[in-house]
Tab-separated table of C-alpha atoms in Angstrom:
chain	number	residue	atom	x	y	z
A	1	MET	CA	-16.716	-46.970	-19.186
A	2	GLU	CA	-16.663	-49.797	-16.632
A	3	SER	CA	-13.864	-51.787	-18.480
A	4	ARG	CA	-11.637	-48.573	-18.574
A	5	VAL	CA	-12.009	-48.001	-14.809
A	6	LEU	CA	-11.353	-51.593	-13.992
A	7	SER	CA	-8.389	-51.764	-16.054
A	8	ARG	CA	-6.715	-48.487	-14.685
A	9	ALA	CA	-7.431	-50.196	-11.220
A	10	ALA	CA	-5.948	-53.590	-12.090
A	11	ALA	CA	-2.637	-51.793	-13.778
A	12	PHE	CA	-2.456	-49.596	-10.628
A	13	SER	CA	-2.736	-52.317	-7.993
A	14	ALA	CA	-1.083	-55.035	-9.714
A	15	VAL	CA	-3.607	-57.519	-8.354
A	16	PRO	CA	-5.482	-60.050	-10.201
A	17	GLN	CA	-9.046	-59.614	-8.773
A	18	LEU	CA	-10.584	-56.665	-7.340
A	19	ARG	CA	-12.440	-56.817	-4.029
A	20	LYS	CA	-16.169	-56.091	-4.161
A	21	LEU	CA	-16.897	-52.686	-3.287
A	22	PRO	CA	-19.280	-52.080	-0.430
A	23	ARG	CA	-23.047	-51.806	-1.786
A	24	GLU	CA	-23.868	-48.633	0.332
A	25	SER	CA	-21.016	-46.335	-1.319
A	26	CYS	CA	-21.369	-48.068	-4.936
A	27	ARG	CA	-23.519	-47.521	-7.699
A	28	SER	CA	-24.043	-49.754	-10.667
A	29	GLY	CA	-20.987	-49.670	-13.004
A	30	GLY	CA	-18.255	-50.052	-10.525
A	31	LEU	CA	-17.727	-46.334	-9.546
A	32	CYS	CA	-17.685	-45.436	-6.163
A	33	PHE	CA	-18.646	-41.803	-5.080
A	34	ALA	CA	-17.456	-40.128	-1.869
A	35	SER	CA	-19.987	-38.302	-0.105
A	36	PRO	CA	-19.941	-34.240	-0.211
A	37	LYS	CA	-17.848	-32.114	2.194
A	38	PRO	CA	-18.864	-28.749	3.436
A	39	ILE	CA	-16.484	-25.866	2.040
A	40	GLY	CA	-14.199	-24.263	4.330
A	41	THR	CA	-15.384	-21.168	5.964
A	42	VAL	CA	-13.835	-17.530	5.827
A	43	GLY	CA	-12.687	-18.087	9.541
A	44	GLU	CA	-10.773	-21.524	8.478
A	45	GLY	CA	-8.830	-19.305	5.795
A	46	GLY	CA	-10.317	-21.364	2.758
A	47	ASN	CA	-11.865	-18.085	1.113
A	48	LEU	CA	-8.834	-15.831	1.926
A	49	ILE	CA	-6.300	-14.530	-0.406
A	50	TRP	CA	-3.570	-12.610	1.010
A	51	GLY	CA	-6.092	-11.094	3.653
A	52	ARG	CA	-9.057	-10.347	1.138
A	53	GLN	CA	-12.418	-12.093	1.070
A	54	LEU	CA	-13.402	-13.108	-2.233
A	55	ARG	CA	-16.441	-11.773	-3.695
A	56	PRO	CA	-19.493	-13.912	-3.562
A	57	ALA	CA	-19.568	-14.623	-7.252
A	58	LEU	CA	-16.249	-16.155	-6.878
A	59	LEU	CA	-17.191	-17.956	-3.747
A	60	LEU	CA	-20.305	-19.548	-5.598
A	61	GLU	CA	-18.017	-20.346	-8.354
A	62	SER	CA	-15.410	-22.135	-6.260
A	63	SER	CA	-17.933	-23.894	-4.203
A	64	GLN	CA	-19.576	-25.360	-6.966
A	65	GLY	CA	-16.296	-26.383	-8.758
A	66	ALA	CA	-15.059	-28.209	-5.348
A	67	GLY	CA	-18.722	-29.678	-4.641
A	68	LYS	CA	-18.476	-31.389	-8.404
A	69	ARG	CA	-15.075	-32.550	-7.552
A	70	ASP	CA	-15.881	-34.174	-4.057
A	71	ILE	CA	-19.063	-35.981	-5.519
A	72	LEU	CA	-17.607	-37.119	-8.935
A	73	SER	CA	-14.176	-38.315	-7.619
A	74	PRO	CA	-14.068	-42.130	-8.184
A	75	CYS	CA	-12.701	-44.210	-5.384
A	76	LEU	CA	-10.093	-46.126	-7.277
A	77	ALA	CA	-7.906	-46.163	-4.425
A	78	ALA	CA	-10.359	-48.788	-2.736
A	79	ALA	CA	-10.000	-51.107	-5.766
A	80	SER	CA	-6.059	-50.687	-5.288
A	81	SER	CA	-5.618	-51.158	-1.463
A	82	PRO	CA	-5.154	-54.575	0.100
A	83	ALA	CA	-7.619	-56.465	2.183
A	84	GLY	CA	-8.403	-54.647	5.566
A	85	GLY	CA	-7.261	-51.347	4.034
A	86	GLY	CA	-10.626	-50.157	2.979
A	87	ASP	CA	-11.039	-47.639	5.737
A	88	SER	CA	-7.933	-45.553	4.175
A	89	ALA	CA	-10.146	-45.083	1.028
A	90	GLY	CA	-11.960	-42.139	2.635
A	91	GLU	CA	-8.740	-40.404	4.085
A	92	THR	CA	-7.959	-36.837	2.630
A	93	LYS	CA	-4.464	-35.745	2.444
A	94	ILE	CA	-3.675	-32.640	3.865
A	95	ALA	CA	-1.848	-29.778	1.707
A	96	PRO	CA	1.387	-28.935	3.118
A	97	VAL	CA	1.408	-25.299	4.640
A	98	GLY	CA	3.343	-22.653	3.141
A	99	PHE	CA	5.863	-20.291	4.322
A	100	PHE	CA	3.568	-17.282	4.258
A	101	GLU	CA	0.480	-19.318	6.260
A	102	LYS	CA	2.917	-20.783	8.587
A	103	TYR	CA	4.710	-17.558	9.586
A	104	PRO	CA	2.144	-14.621	9.094
A	105	ALA	CA	3.671	-12.428	11.792
A	106	LEU	CA	7.263	-12.715	10.265
A	107	VAL	CA	5.988	-11.757	6.737
A	108	THR	CA	4.013	-8.978	8.217
A	109	GLY	CA	7.131	-7.786	10.104
A	110	PHE	CA	8.927	-8.075	6.633
A	111	PHE	CA	6.377	-5.701	4.974
A	112	PHE	CA	6.818	-3.090	7.872
A	113	PHE	CA	10.755	-3.413	7.570
A	114	MET	CA	10.774	-2.999	4.020
A	115	TRP	CA	8.171	-0.042	4.148
A	116	TYR	CA	10.290	1.909	6.669
A	117	PHE	CA	13.487	0.906	4.819
A	118	LEU	CA	12.414	2.173	1.511
A	119	ASN	CA	10.911	5.468	2.790
A	120	VAL	CA	14.059	6.348	4.635
A	121	ILE	CA	16.066	5.685	1.719
A	122	PHE	CA	13.934	7.512	-0.559
A	123	ASN	CA	13.966	10.516	1.717
A	124	ILE	CA	17.712	10.485	2.121
A	125	LEU	CA	18.442	10.034	-1.578
A	126	ASN	CA	15.874	12.750	-2.508
A	127	LYS	CA	17.300	15.420	-0.305
A	128	LYS	CA	20.761	14.481	-1.608
A	129	ILE	CA	19.429	14.891	-5.296
A	130	TYR	CA	18.096	18.517	-4.185
A	131	ASN	CA	21.166	19.530	-2.873
A	132	TYR	CA	22.903	19.294	-6.362
A	133	PHE	CA	19.894	19.572	-8.541
A	134	PRO	CA	16.976	21.945	-6.859
A	135	TYR	CA	14.245	21.457	-9.407
A	136	PRO	CA	11.290	19.944	-7.415
A	137	TYR	CA	8.723	20.357	-9.910
A	138	PHE	CA	10.817	18.131	-12.485
A	139	VAL	CA	12.039	15.444	-9.916
A	140	SER	CA	8.205	15.049	-9.004
A	141	VAL	CA	7.545	14.077	-12.569
A	142	VAL	CA	10.484	11.578	-12.585
A	143	HIS	CA	9.123	10.145	-9.357
A	144	LEU	CA	5.702	9.296	-11.035
A	145	PHE	CA	7.196	8.505	-14.246
A	146	VAL	CA	9.358	5.726	-12.944
A	147	GLY	CA	6.507	4.482	-11.086
A	148	VAL	CA	3.954	4.464	-14.087
A	149	VAL	CA	6.702	2.800	-16.072
A	150	TYR	CA	7.154	-0.063	-13.311
A	151	CYS	CA	3.213	-0.536	-13.258
A	152	LEU	CA	3.029	-0.900	-17.226
A	153	VAL	CA	5.741	-3.632	-17.128
A	154	SER	CA	3.937	-5.287	-14.136
A	155	TRP	CA	0.832	-5.155	-16.193
A	156	ALA	CA	2.394	-6.614	-19.295
A	157	VAL	CA	3.795	-9.821	-17.435
A	158	GLY	CA	0.733	-10.156	-15.583
A	159	LEU	CA	1.826	-9.250	-12.069
A	160	PRO	CA	-0.823	-7.812	-11.237
A	161	LYS	CA	-3.515	-8.328	-13.940
A	162	ARG	CA	-4.695	-4.823	-15.190
A	163	ALA	CA	-7.884	-4.379	-14.091
A	164	PRO	CA	-10.360	-2.678	-16.583
A	165	ILE	CA	-11.424	1.117	-16.192
A	166	ASP	CA	-14.204	2.547	-17.608
A	167	SER	CA	-15.522	6.325	-17.698
A	168	ASN	CA	-17.215	6.207	-14.574
A	169	LEU	CA	-14.531	5.006	-12.504
A	170	LEU	CA	-12.189	7.412	-14.410
A	171	LYS	CA	-14.350	10.153	-13.386
A	172	LEU	CA	-14.035	9.217	-9.939
A	173	LEU	CA	-10.331	8.704	-10.098
A	174	ILE	CA	-9.339	12.266	-11.488
A	175	PRO	CA	-10.023	14.437	-8.399
A	176	VAL	CA	-7.946	11.729	-6.426
A	177	ALA	CA	-5.239	11.988	-8.569
A	178	VAL	CA	-5.229	15.826	-9.019
A	179	CYS	CA	-5.162	15.796	-5.213
A	180	HIS	CA	-2.511	13.494	-5.145
A	181	ALA	CA	-0.239	15.281	-7.693
A	182	LEU	CA	-0.629	18.615	-6.030
A	183	GLY	CA	0.457	17.053	-2.530
A	184	HIS	CA	3.168	15.428	-4.002
A	185	VAL	CA	4.673	18.249	-5.823
A	186	THR	CA	4.471	20.694	-2.923
A	187	SER	CA	5.854	18.134	-0.539
A	188	ASN	CA	8.925	17.881	-2.970
A	189	VAL	CA	9.042	21.853	-2.920
A	190	SER	CA	9.308	21.658	0.762
A	191	PHE	CA	11.828	18.904	0.766
A	192	ALA	CA	14.060	21.047	-1.425
A	193	ALA	CA	13.773	24.295	0.358
A	194	VAL	CA	14.179	23.202	4.031
A	195	ALA	CA	15.453	20.274	6.380
A	196	VAL	CA	13.897	16.953	5.703
A	197	SER	CA	13.191	16.875	9.378
A	198	PHE	CA	11.251	19.968	9.173
A	199	THR	CA	9.081	18.888	6.587
A	200	HIS	CA	8.048	15.900	8.203
A	201	THR	CA	7.408	17.841	11.372
A	202	VAL	CA	5.030	20.274	9.557
A	203	LYS	CA	3.336	17.236	7.626
A	204	ALA	CA	2.415	15.826	11.136
A	205	LEU	CA	-0.420	18.538	10.942
A	206	GLU	CA	-2.022	16.408	8.384
A	207	PRO	CA	-4.430	14.732	11.022
A	208	PHE	CA	-5.809	18.017	12.024
A	209	PHE	CA	-6.670	18.836	8.538
A	210	ASN	CA	-8.287	15.545	8.264
A	211	ALA	CA	-10.386	16.244	11.335
A	212	ALA	CA	-11.353	19.734	10.243
A	213	ALA	CA	-12.365	18.303	6.642
A	214	SER	CA	-14.415	15.605	8.299
A	215	GLN	CA	-16.134	18.246	10.798
A	216	PHE	CA	-16.791	21.142	8.446
A	217	ILE	CA	-16.803	19.650	4.866
A	218	LEU	CA	-18.283	16.436	5.424
A	219	GLY	CA	-20.345	17.113	8.329
A	220	GLN	CA	-19.157	14.593	10.619
A	221	GLN	CA	-19.096	15.054	14.161
A	222	ILE	CA	-15.563	14.789	15.556
A	223	PRO	CA	-15.585	13.780	19.377
A	224	ILE	CA	-13.828	16.421	21.740
A	225	THR	CA	-11.085	13.612	22.657
A	226	LEU	CA	-10.274	13.761	19.063
A	227	TRP	CA	-9.659	17.536	18.965
A	228	LEU	CA	-8.142	17.486	22.400
A	229	SER	CA	-5.384	14.874	21.090
A	230	LEU	CA	-4.479	17.375	18.242
A	231	ALA	CA	-3.697	19.945	20.690
A	232	PRO	CA	0.070	18.725	21.290
A	233	VAL	CA	0.513	18.325	17.488
A	234	VAL	CA	-0.392	22.053	16.765
A	235	LEU	CA	1.862	22.939	20.024
A	236	GLY	CA	4.796	20.874	18.832
A	237	VAL	CA	4.570	22.083	15.229
A	238	SER	CA	4.646	25.624	16.316
A	239	MET	CA	7.577	25.216	18.627
A	240	ALA	CA	9.544	23.457	16.070
A	241	SER	CA	8.951	26.077	13.624
A	242	LEU	CA	9.813	29.165	15.634
A	243	THR	CA	13.350	28.175	16.146
A	244	GLU	CA	14.062	25.835	12.855
A	245	LEU	CA	17.525	26.819	11.581
A	246	SER	CA	16.576	26.053	8.281
A	247	PHE	CA	13.226	27.566	8.249
A	248	ASN	CA	11.902	29.640	5.242
A	249	TRP	CA	8.306	30.504	3.998
A	250	VAL	CA	8.313	28.441	0.913
A	251	GLY	CA	9.243	25.247	2.858
A	252	PHE	CA	6.693	25.953	5.394
A	253	ILE	CA	3.920	26.971	3.004
A	254	SER	CA	4.489	24.257	0.675
A	255	ALA	CA	4.082	21.702	3.377
A	256	MET	CA	0.924	22.925	4.725
A	257	ILE	CA	-0.463	23.071	1.135
A	258	SER	CA	0.641	19.296	1.083
A	259	ASN	CA	-1.438	18.679	3.955
A	260	ILE	CA	-4.626	20.274	2.552
A	261	SER	CA	-3.937	18.485	-0.738
A	262	PHE	CA	-3.734	15.094	0.833
A	263	THR	CA	-6.744	15.837	3.225
A	264	TYR	CA	-8.939	16.690	-0.147
A	265	ARG	CA	-7.288	13.395	-1.531
A	266	SER	CA	-8.857	11.329	1.253
A	267	ILE	CA	-12.202	12.927	1.198
A	268	TYR	CA	-12.403	12.186	-2.754
A	269	SER	CA	-11.210	8.817	-2.195
A	270	LYS	CA	-14.285	8.060	0.112
A	271	LYS	CA	-16.326	9.098	-2.887
A	272	ALA	CA	-14.415	6.873	-5.362
A	273	MET	CA	-14.801	3.591	-3.274
A	274	THR	CA	-14.271	0.832	-5.925
A	275	ASP	CA	-13.953	-3.018	-5.966
A	276	MET	CA	-10.780	-2.684	-7.792
A	277	ASP	CA	-7.737	-3.872	-5.948
A	278	SER	CA	-5.407	-1.282	-4.385
A	279	THR	CA	-2.463	-2.177	-6.766
A	280	ASN	CA	-4.473	-1.176	-9.864
A	281	VAL	CA	-5.863	1.718	-8.182
A	282	TYR	CA	-2.821	3.213	-7.180
A	283	ALA	CA	-1.526	2.519	-10.886
A	284	TYR	CA	-4.083	4.526	-12.351
A	285	ILE	CA	-3.637	7.350	-10.015
A	286	SER	CA	0.020	7.375	-10.701
A	287	ILE	CA	-0.755	7.741	-14.482
A	288	ILE	CA	-3.283	10.544	-14.049
A	289	ALA	CA	-1.016	12.623	-11.624
A	290	LEU	CA	1.903	12.260	-14.169
A	291	PHE	CA	-0.280	14.052	-16.826
A	292	VAL	CA	-1.285	16.741	-14.178
A	293	CYS	CA	2.446	17.378	-13.219
A	294	ILE	CA	4.084	17.561	-16.616
A	295	PRO	CA	2.744	21.015	-17.503
A	296	PRO	CA	3.815	22.948	-14.404
A	297	ALA	CA	7.132	21.352	-14.574
A	298	ILE	CA	7.785	22.327	-18.097
A	299	ILE	CA	6.374	25.967	-17.497
A	300	ILE	CA	8.050	26.709	-14.133
A	301	GLU	CA	11.319	24.978	-14.491
A	302	GLY	CA	11.566	23.943	-18.517
A	303	PRO	CA	13.524	27.032	-19.453
A	304	GLN	CA	16.135	26.839	-16.445
A	305	LEU	CA	16.734	23.246	-17.217
A	306	MET	CA	17.547	23.770	-20.746
A	307	LYS	CA	19.756	26.594	-20.127
A	308	TYR	CA	22.045	25.153	-17.163
A	309	GLY	CA	20.020	22.903	-14.924
A	310	PHE	CA	20.857	19.596	-16.588
A	311	SER	CA	24.555	20.765	-17.481
A	312	ASP	CA	25.172	21.675	-14.025
A	313	ALA	CA	23.926	18.458	-12.641
A	314	ILE	CA	26.127	16.669	-14.680
A	315	ALA	CA	29.076	18.542	-14.149
A	316	LYS	CA	28.738	18.246	-10.628
A	317	VAL	CA	28.321	14.600	-10.247
A	318	GLY	CA	28.561	13.225	-13.842
A	319	ALA	CA	25.822	12.010	-16.174
A	320	ILE	CA	25.542	8.341	-15.085
A	321	LYS	CA	25.028	9.202	-11.420
A	322	PHE	CA	22.604	11.837	-12.107
A	323	VAL	CA	20.623	9.319	-14.179
A	324	SER	CA	20.871	6.688	-11.873
A	325	ASP	CA	19.917	8.706	-9.031
A	326	LEU	CA	16.733	9.863	-10.565
A	327	PHE	CA	15.739	6.314	-11.543
A	328	TRP	CA	16.248	4.921	-8.092
A	329	VAL	CA	14.767	7.812	-6.192
A	330	GLY	CA	11.665	7.247	-8.589
A	331	MET	CA	11.703	3.428	-7.633
A	332	PHE	CA	11.997	4.019	-4.050
A	333	TYR	CA	9.049	6.255	-4.068
A	334	HIS	CA	6.736	3.926	-6.010
A	335	LEU	CA	7.799	0.939	-4.059
A	336	TYR	CA	7.417	2.501	-0.639
A	337	ASN	CA	4.009	3.858	-1.375
A	338	GLN	CA	2.900	0.446	-2.699
A	339	LEU	CA	4.467	-1.360	0.501
A	340	ALA	CA	2.519	1.160	2.433
A	341	THR	CA	-0.883	-0.062	0.985
A	342	ASN	CA	0.029	-3.608	1.091
A	343	THR	CA	0.852	-3.337	4.850
A	344	LEU	CA	-2.595	-1.604	5.632
A	345	GLU	CA	-4.119	-4.565	3.830
A	346	ARG	CA	-2.264	-7.242	6.282
A	347	VAL	CA	-2.789	-5.547	9.552
A	348	ALA	CA	-5.533	-3.770	11.652
A	349	PRO	CA	-5.689	0.234	10.967
A	350	LEU	CA	-4.578	0.557	14.700
A	351	THR	CA	-1.501	-1.102	14.088
A	352	HIS	CA	-1.002	0.629	10.694
A	353	ALA	CA	-1.698	4.014	12.352
A	354	VAL	CA	1.122	3.377	15.088
A	355	GLY	CA	3.517	2.215	12.248
A	356	ASN	CA	2.929	5.345	10.251
A	357	VAL	CA	3.632	7.468	13.437
A	358	LEU	CA	7.045	5.539	13.839
A	359	LYS	CA	8.064	5.558	10.143
A	360	ARG	CA	7.979	9.381	10.484
A	361	VAL	CA	10.190	9.260	13.655
A	362	PHE	CA	12.651	6.904	11.726
A	363	VAL	CA	12.763	9.443	8.807
A	364	ILE	CA	13.531	12.416	10.928
A	365	GLY	CA	15.835	10.768	13.074
A	366	PHE	CA	17.660	8.954	10.021
A	367	SER	CA	17.615	12.535	8.161
A	368	ILE	CA	19.118	14.481	11.285
A	369	LEU	CA	21.925	11.691	11.422
A	370	VAL	CA	22.720	11.296	7.682
A	371	PHE	CA	22.579	15.153	6.942
A	372	GLY	CA	24.013	16.457	10.167
A	373	ASN	CA	21.319	18.969	10.655
A	374	LYS	CA	21.697	21.277	13.757
A	375	ILE	CA	18.537	21.727	15.582
A	376	SER	CA	17.826	23.868	18.614
A	377	THR	CA	16.542	22.395	21.988
A	378	GLN	CA	12.937	23.972	21.372
A	379	THR	CA	12.621	22.218	17.912
A	380	GLY	CA	13.551	19.003	19.053
A	381	ILE	CA	10.993	19.501	22.045
A	382	GLY	CA	8.659	20.350	19.498
A	383	THR	CA	9.001	17.702	17.331
A	384	VAL	CA	9.001	15.133	20.068
A	385	ILE	CA	5.637	16.733	21.271
A	386	ALA	CA	4.097	16.796	17.582
A	387	ILE	CA	4.920	13.034	17.106
A	388	ALA	CA	3.524	12.314	20.306
A	389	GLY	CA	0.307	14.186	19.743
A	390	VAL	CA	0.072	12.121	16.480
A	391	ALA	CA	0.332	8.996	18.164
A	392	ILE	CA	-2.346	9.504	20.543
A	393	TYR	CA	-4.758	10.935	17.681
A	394	SER	CA	-3.758	7.528	15.636
A	395	PHE	CA	-4.639	5.380	18.596
A	396	ILE	CA	-8.010	7.037	19.486
A	397	LYS	CA	-9.016	7.279	15.772
A	398	ALA	CA	-8.107	3.805	15.071
A	399	LYS	CA	-10.170	2.381	18.174
A	400	MET	CA	-13.098	4.378	17.266
A	401	GLU	CA	-12.832	2.837	13.453
A	402	GLU	CA	-12.697	-0.838	15.128
A	403	GLU	CA	-15.545	-0.127	17.308
A	404	LYS	CA	-17.763	1.115	14.196
A	405	ARG	CA	-16.805	-2.090	12.466
A	406	GLN	CA	-17.751	-4.248	15.332
A	407	LEU	CA	-21.025	-2.564	15.774
A	408	LYS	CA	-22.027	-3.066	11.909
A	409	SER	CA	-20.827	-6.851	12.148
A	410	THR	CA	-23.190	-7.257	15.149
């Protein structure tokens, strides 16, 4: 062992003799051991991966491995350094900082931009498809099917690695997926029936249903300030609905059912809290939701699609454009939902809440510009009031959640 170490050091330094190492730092055998160094804390970023703290088991394994590397590293550099350079043997090289660590604000801004961009493109393309192919149940299945294929391909290449699922977790995720499927289908029924801007205005009522469910189903006390902040939302949606030029009851009721479905999805999601990462959870939910959406699509729209639905769409835009539109709308749907989840993991809840409100403003504004929807003055004022109410509610709610976390941490 001693001869091998000395021969490597001699070849490395190309000097005839080795300097005698200090007795305090070397043991018999010619090997020199560096003193152990403490592992970096979470605050230093040593145990963070994309904003997530590693589990204790992983921290223990990494700290043990790092300890071994520090303790068992032979100081061959001391043997190869020239006289008088012994102090440089204990120096550690600092690894270069990557782009993501050097510019975190820029990366987060990119996540927000892509979230908004994909959401706007999805809503516009989705509505254009309904203008020549008004079959929301089938299109909803396509959305989920493309997303599931994307997840399966990602698992196949290991980006990300598929997390195993057992029967207990499956039972917890099924109610979440059913509510997700129902909310998704009813949202698309509303998109097909009325203007995109009106659907998003009605869906601004979702915080109201969330608060009501928390108060009367979960038994959580909702402060009066939150209830008061929801009053402008109800008022604004009511004003917009009374004078909406594209109003019909199918679109309005479907958007309301979507709000209720997503509210129950939030309730079941709290009961199905798991250590699995969000990407894998969303993939499993999409797979289950796909199987939930297929039967009603076949029963409700299957006969019409086989008789004239597909043939009419192909006659209007051509087979290639029809298939490509369905593929891209499904891809945009999956990616914008995934980007929304990834953005939430990178920012505080308050920032995400404000971003969600601004996203709805972007979607409403761009849909009006692209489709040229005429809106009355009262509808415009009602939409602004509703969005402002959602912003106030999101701000108060996020501040409350932040205070709760600070109390728990202290």
